[in-house]
mmCIF file of C-alpha atoms in Angstrom:
data_model
loop_
_atom_site.group_PDB
_atom_site.id
_atom_site.type_symbol
_atom_site.label_atom_id
_atom_site.label_comp_id
_atom_site.label_asym_id
_atom_site.label_seq_id
_atom_site.Cartn_x
_atom_site.Cartn_y
_atom_site.Cartn_z
ATOM 1 C CA MET A 1192 233.274 324.683 -21.718
ATOM 2 C CA ASP A 1193 234.873 321.858 -23.688
ATOM 3 C CA VAL A 1194 233.255 319.496 -26.160
ATOM 4 C CA SER A 1195 233.079 316.568 -23.720
ATOM 5 C CA MET A 1196 231.110 318.682 -21.240
ATOM 6 C CA LEU A 1197 228.664 319.683 -23.956
ATOM 7 C CA ALA A 1198 228.220 316.067 -24.951
ATOM 8 C CA GLN A 1199 227.481 315.064 -21.354
ATOM 9 C CA LEU A 1200 224.931 317.842 -20.990
ATOM 10 C CA ALA A 1201 223.243 316.815 -24.243
ATOM 11 C CA THR A 1202 223.066 313.199 -23.100
ATOM 12 C CA PHE A 1203 221.603 314.229 -19.742
ATOM 13 C CA ALA A 1204 219.003 316.435 -21.412
ATOM 14 C CA ALA A 1205 217.999 313.647 -23.798
ATOM 15 C CA ALA A 1206 217.611 311.210 -20.885
ATOM 16 C CA GLU A 1207 215.455 313.681 -18.976
ATOM 17 C CA ALA A 1208 213.272 314.290 -22.024
ATOM 18 C CA ALA A 1209 212.830 310.546 -22.582
ATOM 19 C CA SER A 1210 211.849 310.004 -18.953
ATOM 20 C CA VAL A 1211 209.201 312.722 -19.227
ATOM 21 C CA GLU A 1212 207.831 311.720 -22.613
ATOM 22 C CA ASP A 1213 207.922 307.934 -22.223
ATOM 23 C CA PRO A 1214 204.498 306.937 -20.824
ATOM 24 C CA GLY A 1215 205.607 303.440 -19.843
ATOM 25 C CA PHE A 1216 204.832 300.059 -21.361
ATOM 26 C CA LEU A 1217 201.410 299.512 -19.798
ATOM 27 C CA SER A 1218 200.267 303.037 -20.512
ATOM 28 C CA SER A 1219 201.452 302.754 -24.110
ATOM 29 C CA LEU A 1220 199.704 299.382 -24.458
ATOM 30 C CA ALA A 1221 196.452 300.865 -23.137
ATOM 31 C CA THR A 1222 196.743 303.756 -25.591
ATOM 32 C CA HIS A 1223 197.212 301.436 -28.550
ATOM 33 C CA TYR A 1224 194.353 299.259 -27.331
ATOM 34 C CA SER A 1225 191.991 302.224 -27.167
ATOM 35 C CA LYS A 1226 192.967 303.254 -30.686
ATOM 36 C CA GLY A 1227 191.801 299.858 -31.933
ATOM 37 C CA ARG A 1228 188.225 300.788 -30.930
ATOM 38 C CA GLU A 1229 185.471 298.161 -31.417
ATOM 39 C CA GLY A 1230 187.789 295.829 -33.333
ATOM 40 C CA MET A 1231 189.578 295.030 -30.076
ATOM 41 C CA TYR A 1232 186.552 293.403 -28.426
ATOM 42 C CA PRO A 1233 186.659 290.016 -30.222
ATOM 43 C CA ILE A 1234 190.452 289.966 -29.876
ATOM 44 C CA THR A 1235 190.068 290.475 -26.133
ATOM 45 C CA ILE A 1236 187.643 287.552 -25.927
ATOM 46 C CA CYS A 1237 190.197 285.356 -27.707
ATOM 47 C CA LEU A 1238 192.894 286.537 -25.287
ATOM 48 C CA ILE A 1239 190.773 285.657 -22.234
ATOM 49 C CA PHE A 1240 190.140 282.128 -23.518
ATOM 50 C CA PHE A 1241 193.831 281.765 -24.386
ATOM 51 C CA ILE A 1242 194.928 282.652 -20.862
ATOM 52 C CA ALA A 1243 192.337 280.353 -19.259
ATOM 53 C CA ILE A 1244 193.304 277.351 -21.394
ATOM 54 C CA VAL A 1245 197.034 277.917 -20.921
ATOM 55 C CA LEU A 1246 196.663 278.024 -17.131
ATOM 56 C CA ASP A 1247 194.501 274.887 -17.190
ATOM 57 C CA ARG A 1248 196.971 272.971 -19.377
ATOM 58 C CA ILE A 1249 199.995 274.069 -17.342
ATOM 59 C CA TYR A 1250 198.336 272.689 -14.213
ATOM 60 C CA ALA A 1251 197.264 269.447 -15.910
ATOM 61 C CA LEU A 1252 200.482 268.727 -17.825
ATOM 62 C CA TYR A 1253 203.193 270.210 -15.620
ATOM 63 C CA VAL A 1254 201.796 270.106 -12.069
ATOM 64 C CA LYS A 1255 199.181 267.379 -11.666
ATOM 65 C CA GLY A 1256 199.966 264.921 -14.452
ATOM 66 C CA PRO A 1257 203.723 264.285 -14.532
ATOM 67 C CA ILE A 1258 205.554 261.621 -12.516
ATOM 68 C CA ASN A 1259 209.091 260.274 -12.647
ATOM 69 C CA LYS A 1260 208.352 257.184 -14.716
ATOM 70 C CA ASP A 1261 211.754 255.541 -14.302
ATOM 71 C CA ALA A 1262 211.794 255.918 -10.514
ATOM 72 C CA PHE A 1263 208.190 254.753 -10.314
ATOM 73 C CA MET A 1264 208.882 251.631 -12.347
ATOM 74 C CA ARG A 1265 212.024 250.824 -10.347
ATOM 75 C CA GLY A 1266 210.027 250.894 -7.123
ATOM 76 C CA LEU A 1267 207.255 248.776 -8.626
ATOM 77 C CA LYS A 1268 209.654 246.145 -9.986
ATOM 78 C CA LYS A 1269 211.010 245.548 -6.496
ATOM 79 C CA TYR A 1270 207.617 244.335 -5.277
ATOM 80 C CA ILE A 1271 206.775 242.449 -8.464
ATOM 81 C CA TYR A 1272 210.074 240.551 -8.380
ATOM 82 C CA ALA A 1273 209.381 239.689 -4.741
ATOM 83 C CA GLY A 1274 205.952 238.370 -5.709
ATOM 84 C CA ASP A 1275 204.204 240.746 -3.300
ATOM 85 C CA LEU A 1276 201.179 241.931 -5.250
ATOM 86 C CA ASP A 1277 199.537 243.486 -2.204
ATOM 87 C CA GLN A 1278 202.557 245.707 -1.549
ATOM 88 C CA ALA A 1279 202.824 246.547 -5.252
ATOM 89 C CA ILE A 1280 199.250 247.840 -5.261
ATOM 90 C CA SER A 1281 199.857 249.758 -2.041
ATOM 91 C CA TYR A 1282 203.003 251.275 -3.536
ATOM 92 C CA VAL A 1283 201.121 252.481 -6.628
ATOM 93 C CA SER A 1284 198.246 253.794 -4.499
ATOM 94 C CA GLY A 1285 200.723 255.805 -2.446
ATOM 95 C CA GLN A 1286 202.092 257.647 -5.464
ATOM 96 C CA LYS A 1287 200.796 260.981 -6.689
ATOM 97 C CA PRO A 1288 197.411 260.483 -8.412
ATOM 98 C CA CYS A 1289 197.968 260.880 -12.145
ATOM 99 C CA PRO A 1290 196.968 259.084 -15.364
ATOM 100 C CA LEU A 1291 200.019 256.800 -15.361
ATOM 101 C CA THR A 1292 199.495 255.505 -11.823
ATOM 102 C CA ALA A 1293 195.759 255.071 -12.458
ATOM 103 C CA VAL A 1294 196.442 252.882 -15.498
ATOM 104 C CA VAL A 1295 199.068 250.767 -13.732
ATOM 105 C CA LYS A 1296 196.900 250.322 -10.644
ATOM 106 C CA ALA A 1297 193.971 249.132 -12.781
ATOM 107 C CA GLY A 1298 196.202 246.461 -14.281
ATOM 108 C CA LEU A 1299 197.657 245.273 -10.968
ATOM 109 C CA MET A 1300 194.245 244.907 -9.360
ATOM 110 C CA ASN A 1301 193.284 242.443 -12.085
ATOM 111 C CA VAL A 1302 196.396 240.254 -11.873
ATOM 112 C CA PRO A 1303 194.522 237.391 -10.126
ATOM 113 C CA LYS A 1304 192.175 237.180 -13.122
ATOM 114 C CA GLY A 1305 194.933 236.567 -15.672
ATOM 115 C CA GLU A 1306 197.055 238.414 -18.195
ATOM 116 C CA ALA A 1307 194.181 239.109 -20.575
ATOM 117 C CA GLU A 1308 192.229 240.878 -17.837
ATOM 118 C CA VAL A 1309 195.300 242.893 -16.874
ATOM 119 C CA GLN A 1310 195.673 244.114 -20.442
ATOM 120 C CA ALA A 1311 191.961 244.850 -20.775
ATOM 121 C CA ALA A 1312 191.880 246.764 -17.495
ATOM 122 C CA MET A 1313 194.864 248.920 -18.449
ATOM 123 C CA ASP A 1314 193.407 249.606 -21.889
ATOM 124 C CA GLU A 1315 190.123 250.674 -20.329
ATOM 125 C CA ALA A 1316 191.897 252.922 -17.811
ATOM 126 C CA ALA A 1317 193.997 254.457 -20.589
ATOM 127 C CA LEU A 1318 190.869 255.264 -22.577
ATOM 128 C CA ARG A 1319 189.514 256.996 -19.485
ATOM 129 C CA GLU A 1320 192.696 258.873 -18.516
ATOM 130 C CA ASN A 1321 194.220 259.873 -21.873
ATOM 131 C CA PRO A 1322 191.466 262.372 -22.765
ATOM 132 C CA LYS A 1323 192.283 264.244 -19.553
ATOM 133 C CA LEU A 1324 195.754 264.921 -20.955
ATOM 134 C CA GLU A 1325 194.498 265.910 -24.397
ATOM 135 C CA ALA A 1326 191.541 268.017 -23.237
ATOM 136 C CA ARG A 1327 191.239 271.604 -24.529
ATOM 137 C CA THR A 1328 194.712 271.740 -26.092
ATOM 138 C CA GLY A 1329 193.210 271.705 -29.583
ATOM 139 C CA TYR A 1330 191.292 274.892 -28.826
ATOM 140 C CA LEU A 1331 194.565 276.829 -28.766
ATOM 141 C CA ALA A 1332 195.016 276.321 -32.512
ATOM 142 C CA MET A 1333 191.469 277.552 -33.068
ATOM 143 C CA ILE A 1334 192.073 280.579 -30.838
ATOM 144 C CA GLY A 1335 195.252 281.368 -32.765
ATOM 145 C CA ASN A 1336 193.382 281.367 -36.062
ATOM 146 C CA ALA A 1337 190.432 283.238 -34.569
ATOM 147 C CA GLY A 1338 192.707 285.920 -33.083
ATOM 148 C CA MET A 1339 194.382 286.442 -36.427
ATOM 149 C CA LEU A 1340 191.046 286.693 -38.217
ATOM 150 C CA CYS A 1341 189.655 289.075 -35.596
ATOM 151 C CA GLY A 1342 192.707 291.266 -36.121
ATOM 152 C CA LEU A 1343 192.047 291.176 -39.846
ATOM 153 C CA LEU A 1344 188.425 292.145 -39.205
ATOM 154 C CA GLY A 1345 189.552 295.161 -37.200
ATOM 155 C CA THR A 1346 191.944 296.079 -40.000
ATOM 156 C CA VAL A 1347 189.128 295.980 -42.535
ATOM 157 C CA LEU A 1348 186.900 298.112 -40.290
ATOM 158 C CA GLY A 1349 189.683 300.675 -39.938
ATOM 159 C CA LEU A 1350 190.198 300.794 -43.697
ATOM 160 C CA ILE A 1351 186.463 301.264 -44.221
ATOM 161 C CA THR A 1352 186.654 304.268 -41.898
ATOM 162 C CA CYS A 1353 189.509 305.654 -43.986
ATOM 163 C CA PHE A 1354 187.652 305.245 -47.280
ATOM 164 C CA GLU A 1355 184.530 306.852 -45.844
ATOM 165 C CA ALA A 1356 186.649 309.809 -44.735
ATOM 166 C CA VAL A 1357 188.028 310.250 -48.221
ATOM 167 C CA ALA A 1358 184.586 310.081 -49.803
ATOM 168 C CA HIS A 1359 182.200 311.921 -47.505
ATOM 169 C CA VAL A 1360 183.990 313.921 -44.798
ATOM 170 C CA ASN A 1361 184.808 317.614 -44.884
ATOM 171 C CA PRO A 1362 188.393 318.392 -45.852
ATOM 172 C CA GLN A 1363 189.015 319.972 -42.433
ATOM 173 C CA ASP A 1364 188.229 316.680 -40.630
ATOM 174 C CA LYS A 1365 189.678 314.330 -43.227
ATOM 175 C CA ALA A 1366 193.203 314.156 -41.765
ATOM 176 C CA ASN A 1367 191.997 313.314 -38.253
ATOM 177 C CA ILE A 1368 189.592 310.620 -39.435
ATOM 178 C CA LEU A 1369 192.203 309.103 -41.750
ATOM 179 C CA SER A 1370 194.682 309.008 -38.873
ATOM 180 C CA ALA A 1371 192.138 307.357 -36.549
ATOM 181 C CA GLY A 1372 191.145 304.796 -39.187
ATOM 182 C CA ILE A 1373 194.742 303.846 -39.959
ATOM 183 C CA ALA A 1374 195.502 303.584 -36.228
ATOM 184 C CA GLU A 1375 192.497 301.312 -35.757
ATOM 185 C CA ALA A 1376 193.558 299.090 -38.639
ATOM 186 C CA MET A 1377 197.201 298.753 -37.579
ATOM 187 C CA ASN A 1378 196.511 298.287 -33.872
ATOM 188 C CA CYS A 1379 193.928 295.575 -34.518
ATOM 189 C CA THR A 1380 196.400 293.788 -36.755
ATOM 190 C CA ALA A 1381 199.107 294.005 -34.109
ATOM 191 C CA PHE A 1382 196.913 292.822 -31.238
ATOM 192 C CA GLY A 1383 195.496 290.000 -33.337
ATOM 193 C CA LEU A 1384 199.018 288.748 -33.987
ATOM 194 C CA ILE A 1385 199.921 289.203 -30.314
ATOM 195 C CA VAL A 1386 197.144 286.730 -29.464
ATOM 196 C CA ALA A 1387 197.631 284.394 -32.433
ATOM 197 C CA ILE A 1388 201.380 283.796 -32.234
ATOM 198 C CA PRO A 1389 201.536 282.720 -28.543
ATOM 199 C CA SER A 1390 198.428 280.576 -29.045
ATOM 200 C CA LEU A 1391 200.026 278.578 -31.848
ATOM 201 C CA ILE A 1392 203.317 278.267 -29.953
ATOM 202 C CA ALA A 1393 201.492 277.067 -26.826
ATOM 203 C CA PHE A 1394 199.506 274.589 -28.925
ATOM 204 C CA SER A 1395 202.724 273.033 -30.235
ATOM 205 C CA ILE A 1396 204.369 272.920 -26.793
ATOM 206 C CA PHE A 1397 201.365 271.338 -25.069
ATOM 207 C CA ASN A 1398 200.895 268.867 -27.906
ATOM 208 C CA GLY A 1399 204.481 267.717 -27.521
ATOM 209 C CA ARG A 1400 204.137 267.444 -23.765
ATOM 210 C CA THR A 1401 200.892 265.470 -24.077
ATOM 211 C CA GLN A 1402 202.414 263.046 -26.560
ATOM 212 C CA HIS A 1403 205.397 262.495 -24.269
ATOM 213 C CA MET A 1404 203.095 261.637 -21.351
ATOM 214 C CA LEU A 1405 200.974 259.325 -23.501
ATOM 215 C CA ASP A 1406 204.133 257.529 -24.615
ATOM 216 C CA ASP A 1407 205.122 257.090 -20.962
ATOM 217 C CA ILE A 1408 201.714 255.564 -20.197
ATOM 218 C CA ASN A 1409 201.932 253.158 -23.134
ATOM 219 C CA GLU A 1410 205.501 252.161 -22.284
ATOM 220 C CA SER A 1411 204.656 251.622 -18.619
ATOM 221 C CA SER A 1412 201.570 249.575 -19.485
ATOM 222 C CA VAL A 1413 203.595 247.223 -21.653
ATOM 223 C CA GLY A 1414 206.296 247.043 -19.000
ATOM 224 C CA VAL A 1415 203.825 246.149 -16.255
ATOM 225 C CA LEU A 1416 202.188 243.496 -18.422
ATOM 226 C CA ASN A 1417 205.563 241.935 -19.200
ATOM 227 C CA LEU A 1418 206.461 241.976 -15.498
ATOM 228 C CA VAL A 1419 203.207 240.258 -14.600
ATOM 229 C CA ILE A 1420 203.696 237.580 -17.255
ATOM 230 C CA ALA A 1421 207.322 236.969 -16.277
ATOM 231 C CA ASN A 1422 206.511 236.717 -12.570
ATOM 232 C CA LYS A 1423 203.025 235.204 -12.667
ATOM 233 C CA ASP A 1424 204.103 232.152 -10.692
ATOM 234 C CA LYS A 1425 205.289 234.337 -7.800
ATOM 235 C CA LEU A 1426 202.384 236.787 -7.786
ATOM 236 C CA ARG A 1427 199.717 235.473 -5.494
ATOM 237 C CA MET A 1428 196.874 237.187 -3.657
ATOM 238 C CA PRO A 1429 194.324 235.497 -1.394
ATOM 239 C CA GLU A 1430 191.009 235.133 -3.162
ATOM 240 C CA GLY A 1431 189.130 237.032 -0.476
ATOM 241 C CA LYS A 1432 191.527 239.976 -0.705
ATOM 242 C CA ALA A 1433 191.251 239.975 -4.489
ATOM 243 C CA LEU A 1434 187.487 240.157 -4.207
ATOM 244 C CA ARG A 1435 187.730 243.062 -1.757
ATOM 245 C CA MET A 1436 190.067 244.855 -4.183
ATOM 246 C CA ASP A 1437 187.514 244.343 -6.970
ATOM 247 C CA ASP A 1438 184.755 245.773 -4.767
ATOM 248 C CA GLN A 1439 186.893 248.813 -3.949
ATOM 249 C CA ALA A 1440 187.649 249.372 -7.613
ATOM 250 C CA ALA A 1441 183.972 249.102 -8.524
ATOM 251 C CA GLY A 1442 183.053 251.527 -5.755
#
């Protein structure tokens, strides 16, 4: 039997041994979690809140809230330039409901009252809609810090177990208790960082996304106001229809 054959057999044996001994990622994760003992409970609470907030913010900032601002404004300009305020409002109402369209619609519905009312209406709508974009994102930074501190708490509890083993436990049991205490300390530290690092990264990503959407709202508001001022002589709506629009908005 040549050397290459022996090498192949050794490789095959090592692969078989690894497949038998490797418990798998989830099983290994569960084992490490159990070794963290009571210190894992507050970390788990932080993890649950982290997941809930991330799912909520993904839906609000990436599913419900975004709209193609440039395409939206191009479609709106067509009706404003034509002086058709009724169609402009209908066009905005037909778009996906989101903070940007809500702000623009509030301004358009007050065009018959003058530019000052348009600006005031959009400012009021922005004050109502912007908090929906910013909601709960700040908690991610708190969860990141709390997860890290909870991991540190578990580390301290594990070290206390180790010191108690050195001081008061029989020599026969000392090695096992020291091993369990060190495992508790290290696993709590690791899981605390596993929660803290993604929380802080998600906080930064969602903050950037929120700021981008707020900038789009501010830019669109100024653009709509400038369009209204530049085309105020063409924009006309019958007084009765304007009153009905006001009643609908109030309702």
